[in-house]
Each structure stands twice: as C-alpha cells, then as structure tokens.
PDB file of C-alpha atoms in Angstrom:
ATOM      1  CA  UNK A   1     -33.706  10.429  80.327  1.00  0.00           C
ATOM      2  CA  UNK A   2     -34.142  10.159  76.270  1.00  0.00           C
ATOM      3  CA  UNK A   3     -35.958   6.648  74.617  1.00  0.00           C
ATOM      4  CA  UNK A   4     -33.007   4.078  73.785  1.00  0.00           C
ATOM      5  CA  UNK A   5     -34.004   5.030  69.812  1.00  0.00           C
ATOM      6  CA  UNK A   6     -34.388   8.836  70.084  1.00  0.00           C
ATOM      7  CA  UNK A   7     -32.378  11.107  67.899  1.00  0.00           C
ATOM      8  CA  UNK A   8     -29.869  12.802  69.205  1.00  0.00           C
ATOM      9  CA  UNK A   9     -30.106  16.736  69.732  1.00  0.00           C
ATOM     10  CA  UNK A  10     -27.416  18.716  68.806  1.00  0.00           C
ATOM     11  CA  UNK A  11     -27.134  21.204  72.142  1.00  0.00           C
ATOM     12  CA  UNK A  12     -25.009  24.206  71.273  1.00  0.00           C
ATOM     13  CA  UNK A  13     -25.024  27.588  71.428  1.00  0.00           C
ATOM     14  CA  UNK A  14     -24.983  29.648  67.735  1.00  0.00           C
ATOM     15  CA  UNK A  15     -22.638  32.717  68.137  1.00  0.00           C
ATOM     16  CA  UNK A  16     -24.289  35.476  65.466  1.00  0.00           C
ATOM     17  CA  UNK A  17     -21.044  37.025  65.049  1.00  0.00           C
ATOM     18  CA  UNK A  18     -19.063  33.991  64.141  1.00  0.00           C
ATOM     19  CA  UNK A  19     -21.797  32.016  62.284  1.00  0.00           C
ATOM     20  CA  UNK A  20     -22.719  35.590  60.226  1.00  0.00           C
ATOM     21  CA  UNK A  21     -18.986  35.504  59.411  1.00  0.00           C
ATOM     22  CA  UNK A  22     -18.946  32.411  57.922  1.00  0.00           C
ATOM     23  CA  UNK A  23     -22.171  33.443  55.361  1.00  0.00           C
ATOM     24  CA  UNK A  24     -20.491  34.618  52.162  1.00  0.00           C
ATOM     25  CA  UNK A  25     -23.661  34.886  49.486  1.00  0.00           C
ATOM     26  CA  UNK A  26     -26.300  37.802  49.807  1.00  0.00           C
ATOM     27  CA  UNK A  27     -29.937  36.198  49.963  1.00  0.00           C
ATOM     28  CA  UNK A  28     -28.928  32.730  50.836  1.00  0.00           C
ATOM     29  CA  UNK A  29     -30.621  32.166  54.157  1.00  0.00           C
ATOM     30  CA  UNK A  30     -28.739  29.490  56.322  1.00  0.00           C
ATOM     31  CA  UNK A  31     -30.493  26.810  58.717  1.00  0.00           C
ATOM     32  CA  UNK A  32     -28.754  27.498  62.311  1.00  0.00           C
ATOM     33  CA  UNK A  33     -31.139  25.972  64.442  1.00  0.00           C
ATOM     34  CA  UNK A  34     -34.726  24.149  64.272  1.00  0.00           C
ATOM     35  CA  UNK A  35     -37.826  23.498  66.296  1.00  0.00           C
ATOM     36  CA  UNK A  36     -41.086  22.205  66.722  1.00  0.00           C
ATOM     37  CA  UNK A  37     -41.430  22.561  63.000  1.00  0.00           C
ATOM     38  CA  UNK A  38     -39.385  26.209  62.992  1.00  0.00           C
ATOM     39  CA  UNK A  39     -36.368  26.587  61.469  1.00  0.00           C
ATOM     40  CA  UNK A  40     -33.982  29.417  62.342  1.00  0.00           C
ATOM     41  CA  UNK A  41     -31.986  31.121  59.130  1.00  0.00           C
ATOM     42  CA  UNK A  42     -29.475  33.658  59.271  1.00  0.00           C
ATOM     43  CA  UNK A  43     -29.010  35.827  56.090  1.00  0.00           C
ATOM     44  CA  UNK A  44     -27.508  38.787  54.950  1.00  0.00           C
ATOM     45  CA  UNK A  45     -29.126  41.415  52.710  1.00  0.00           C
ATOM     46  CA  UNK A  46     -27.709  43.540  50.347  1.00  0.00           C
ATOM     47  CA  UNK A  47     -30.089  45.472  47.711  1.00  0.00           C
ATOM     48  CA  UNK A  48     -33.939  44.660  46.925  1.00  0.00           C
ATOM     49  CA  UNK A  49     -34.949  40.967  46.764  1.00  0.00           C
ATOM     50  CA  UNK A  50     -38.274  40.164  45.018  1.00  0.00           C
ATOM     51  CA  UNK A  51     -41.732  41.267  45.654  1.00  0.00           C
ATOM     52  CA  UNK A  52     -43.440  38.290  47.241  1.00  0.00           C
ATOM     53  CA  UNK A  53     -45.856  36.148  49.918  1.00  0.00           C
ATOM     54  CA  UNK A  54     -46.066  33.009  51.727  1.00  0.00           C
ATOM     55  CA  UNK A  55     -49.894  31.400  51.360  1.00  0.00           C
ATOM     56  CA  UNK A  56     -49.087  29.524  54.621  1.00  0.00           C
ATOM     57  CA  UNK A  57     -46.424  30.793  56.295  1.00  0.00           C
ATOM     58  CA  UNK A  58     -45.358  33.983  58.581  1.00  0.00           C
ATOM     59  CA  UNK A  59     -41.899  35.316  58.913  1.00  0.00           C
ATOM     60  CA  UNK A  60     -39.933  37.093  61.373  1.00  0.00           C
ATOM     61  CA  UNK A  61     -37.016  39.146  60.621  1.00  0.00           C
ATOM     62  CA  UNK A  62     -34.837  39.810  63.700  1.00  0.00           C
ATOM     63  CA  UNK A  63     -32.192  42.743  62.783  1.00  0.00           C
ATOM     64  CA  UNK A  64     -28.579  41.786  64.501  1.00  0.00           C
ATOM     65  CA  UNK A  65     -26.331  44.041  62.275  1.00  0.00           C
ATOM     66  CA  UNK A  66     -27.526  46.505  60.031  1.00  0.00           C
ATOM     67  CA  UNK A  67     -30.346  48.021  58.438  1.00  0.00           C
ATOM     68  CA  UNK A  68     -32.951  47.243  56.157  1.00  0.00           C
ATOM     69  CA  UNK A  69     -36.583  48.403  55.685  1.00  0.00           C
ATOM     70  CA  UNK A  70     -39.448  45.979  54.644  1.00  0.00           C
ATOM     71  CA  UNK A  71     -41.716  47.589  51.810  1.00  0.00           C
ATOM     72  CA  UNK A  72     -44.913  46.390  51.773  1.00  0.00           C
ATOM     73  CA  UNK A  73     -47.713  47.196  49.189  1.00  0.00           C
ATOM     74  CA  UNK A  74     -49.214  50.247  51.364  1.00  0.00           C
ATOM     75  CA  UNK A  75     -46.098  51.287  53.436  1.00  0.00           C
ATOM     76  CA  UNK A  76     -42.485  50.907  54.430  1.00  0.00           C
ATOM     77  CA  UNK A  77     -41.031  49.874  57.880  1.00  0.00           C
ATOM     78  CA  UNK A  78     -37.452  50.421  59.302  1.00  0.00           C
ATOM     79  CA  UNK A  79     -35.712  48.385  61.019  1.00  0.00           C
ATOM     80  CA  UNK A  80     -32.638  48.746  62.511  1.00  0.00           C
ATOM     81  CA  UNK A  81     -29.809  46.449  65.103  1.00  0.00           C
ATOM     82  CA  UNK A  82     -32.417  44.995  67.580  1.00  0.00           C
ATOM     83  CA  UNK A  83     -35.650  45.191  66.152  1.00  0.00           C
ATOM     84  CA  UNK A  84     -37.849  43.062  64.513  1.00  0.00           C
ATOM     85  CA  UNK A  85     -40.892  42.547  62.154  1.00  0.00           C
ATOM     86  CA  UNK A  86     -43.429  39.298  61.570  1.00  0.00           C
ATOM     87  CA  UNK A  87     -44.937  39.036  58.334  1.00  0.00           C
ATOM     88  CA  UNK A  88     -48.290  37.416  58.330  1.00  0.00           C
ATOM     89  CA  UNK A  89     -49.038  35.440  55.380  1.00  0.00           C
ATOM     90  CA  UNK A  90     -50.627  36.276  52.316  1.00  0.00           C
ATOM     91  CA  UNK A  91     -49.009  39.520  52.844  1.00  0.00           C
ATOM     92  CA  UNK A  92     -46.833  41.057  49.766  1.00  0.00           C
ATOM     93  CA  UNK A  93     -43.554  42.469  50.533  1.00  0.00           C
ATOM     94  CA  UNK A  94     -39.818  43.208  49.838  1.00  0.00           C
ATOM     95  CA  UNK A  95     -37.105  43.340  51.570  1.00  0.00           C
ATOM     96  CA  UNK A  96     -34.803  45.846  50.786  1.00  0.00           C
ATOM     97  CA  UNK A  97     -31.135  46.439  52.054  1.00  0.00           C
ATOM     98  CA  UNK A  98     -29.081  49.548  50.893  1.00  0.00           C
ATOM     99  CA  UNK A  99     -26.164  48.347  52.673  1.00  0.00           C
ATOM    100  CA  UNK A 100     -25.311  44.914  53.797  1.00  0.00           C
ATOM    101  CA  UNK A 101     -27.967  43.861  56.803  1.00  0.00           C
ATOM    102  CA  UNK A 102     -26.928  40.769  59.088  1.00  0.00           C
ATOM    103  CA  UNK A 103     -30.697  39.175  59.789  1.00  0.00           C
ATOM    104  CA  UNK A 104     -32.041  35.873  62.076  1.00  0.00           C
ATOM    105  CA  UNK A 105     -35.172  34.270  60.404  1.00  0.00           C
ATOM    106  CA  UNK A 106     -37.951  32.319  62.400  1.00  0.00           C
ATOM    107  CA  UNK A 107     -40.011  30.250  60.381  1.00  0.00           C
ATOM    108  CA  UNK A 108     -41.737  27.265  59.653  1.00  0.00           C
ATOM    109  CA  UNK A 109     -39.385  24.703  57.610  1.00  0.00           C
ATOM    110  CA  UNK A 110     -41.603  24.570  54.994  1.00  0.00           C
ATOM    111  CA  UNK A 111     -40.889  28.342  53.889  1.00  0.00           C
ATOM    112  CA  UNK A 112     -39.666  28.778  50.258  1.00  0.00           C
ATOM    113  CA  UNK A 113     -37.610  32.281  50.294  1.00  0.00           C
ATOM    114  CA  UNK A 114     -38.993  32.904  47.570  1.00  0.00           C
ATOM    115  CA  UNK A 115     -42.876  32.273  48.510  1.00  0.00           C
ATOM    116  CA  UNK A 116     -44.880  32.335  45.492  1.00  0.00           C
ATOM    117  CA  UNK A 117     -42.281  33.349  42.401  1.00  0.00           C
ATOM    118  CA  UNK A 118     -39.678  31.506  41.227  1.00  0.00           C
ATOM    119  CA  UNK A 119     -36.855  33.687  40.638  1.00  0.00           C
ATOM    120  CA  UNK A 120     -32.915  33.137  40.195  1.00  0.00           C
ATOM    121  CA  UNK A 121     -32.756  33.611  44.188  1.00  0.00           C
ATOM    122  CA  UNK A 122     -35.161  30.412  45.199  1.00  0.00           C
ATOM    123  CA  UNK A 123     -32.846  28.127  47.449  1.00  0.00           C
ATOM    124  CA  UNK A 124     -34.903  25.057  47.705  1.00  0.00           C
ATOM    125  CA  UNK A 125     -32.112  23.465  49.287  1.00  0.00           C
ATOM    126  CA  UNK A 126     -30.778  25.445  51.653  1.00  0.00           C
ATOM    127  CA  UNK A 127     -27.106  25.343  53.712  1.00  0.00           C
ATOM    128  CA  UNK A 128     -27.039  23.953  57.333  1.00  0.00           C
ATOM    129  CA  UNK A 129     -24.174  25.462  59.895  1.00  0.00           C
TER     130      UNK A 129
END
C-alpha cells in the first residue's frame, strides 16, 4: 500500500519500436524511463558525435536496431542488434554510426551527453516520452 502523500508511479510498459518511431532528431537522447537515480534514454545515431568523458558517470549503450561501433582512444568495438557496451568514467570515446543506429541508454540522471565539451549537440534539457 503507497503513503497517503507518495508520488504517483507511472507503470507502463515502453514499446522500443513505437517510442524509437516517434524520435525524429539524431543525437537527442530521450528520457523513457527512470530509477533509483538512473534514467533510461533512447537515441538514434547517425555519423560521429564528439570525442568525450563523463568524470562521474558510466554509460551503457544497449544496441536495439542497428549498428554502431564505439572508438575509444586505444581501440574500436562493434556492436551490433543485441549487444551492449558500459563505459566507465573518465574514459574518452566516440560514438560513431555510419548508418542510422536505434540505441537504449542507462545512466545516472545527472549525465550531460556531452560529458566534458560543450558542443552544438549538448541537450541540457532533454525530451521526456
């Protein structure tokens, strides 16, 4: 039983195929889901994004349609529909698309996209569905 003054929870299921649909800009993650200080994004790739870290933060990239491959500073790693990659922090890399990519994103809420640049790609504000 939830406290009289509790907020509610939303308690739905996300549909990848239907939410992904609904994502029109390239490198503009989307909130889909949060907890215990996590936020889920969904996001879809298309070319390189920017060489960057998080100080604080890890990332994982979970592939649902698509390929991309995540260069880092001493190597490159595929991924492909099902697989998926955590980047610890402090750890430089860039993702890199050569055809569109439909990607989940598990991290903490306080994640810029960016990390540590500032580029024309920062969302500091990012959409909800």
């Amino acid at each position: 039983m939830s406290e009289p003054n509790a907020t509610p929870v939303r308690l739905d299921k996300v549909a990848l195929d239907e939410t992904f649909a609904r994502i029109r800009e390239h490198w503009s993650p989307t909130i889909v889901g949060e907890l215990n200080g996590q936020q889920v994004k969904l996001a879809k790739m298309l070319g390189a994004f920017d060489w960057h870290h998080h100080e604080h933060e890890d990332e994982l990239f979970l592939v649902h349609r698509g390929r991309f491959r995540m260069e880092l500073r001493d190597r490159v790693i595929e991924l492909g529909p099902g697989d998926f990659l955590i980047v610890p922090r402090g750890v430089d890399h860039r993702p890199v698309a050569d055809e569109e990519a439909e990607v989940v994103l598990f991290e903490p809420a306080s994640t810029l996209n960016t990390g540590n640049v500032v580029t024309d790609r920062t969302r500091r504000v990012l959409d909800r569905l």
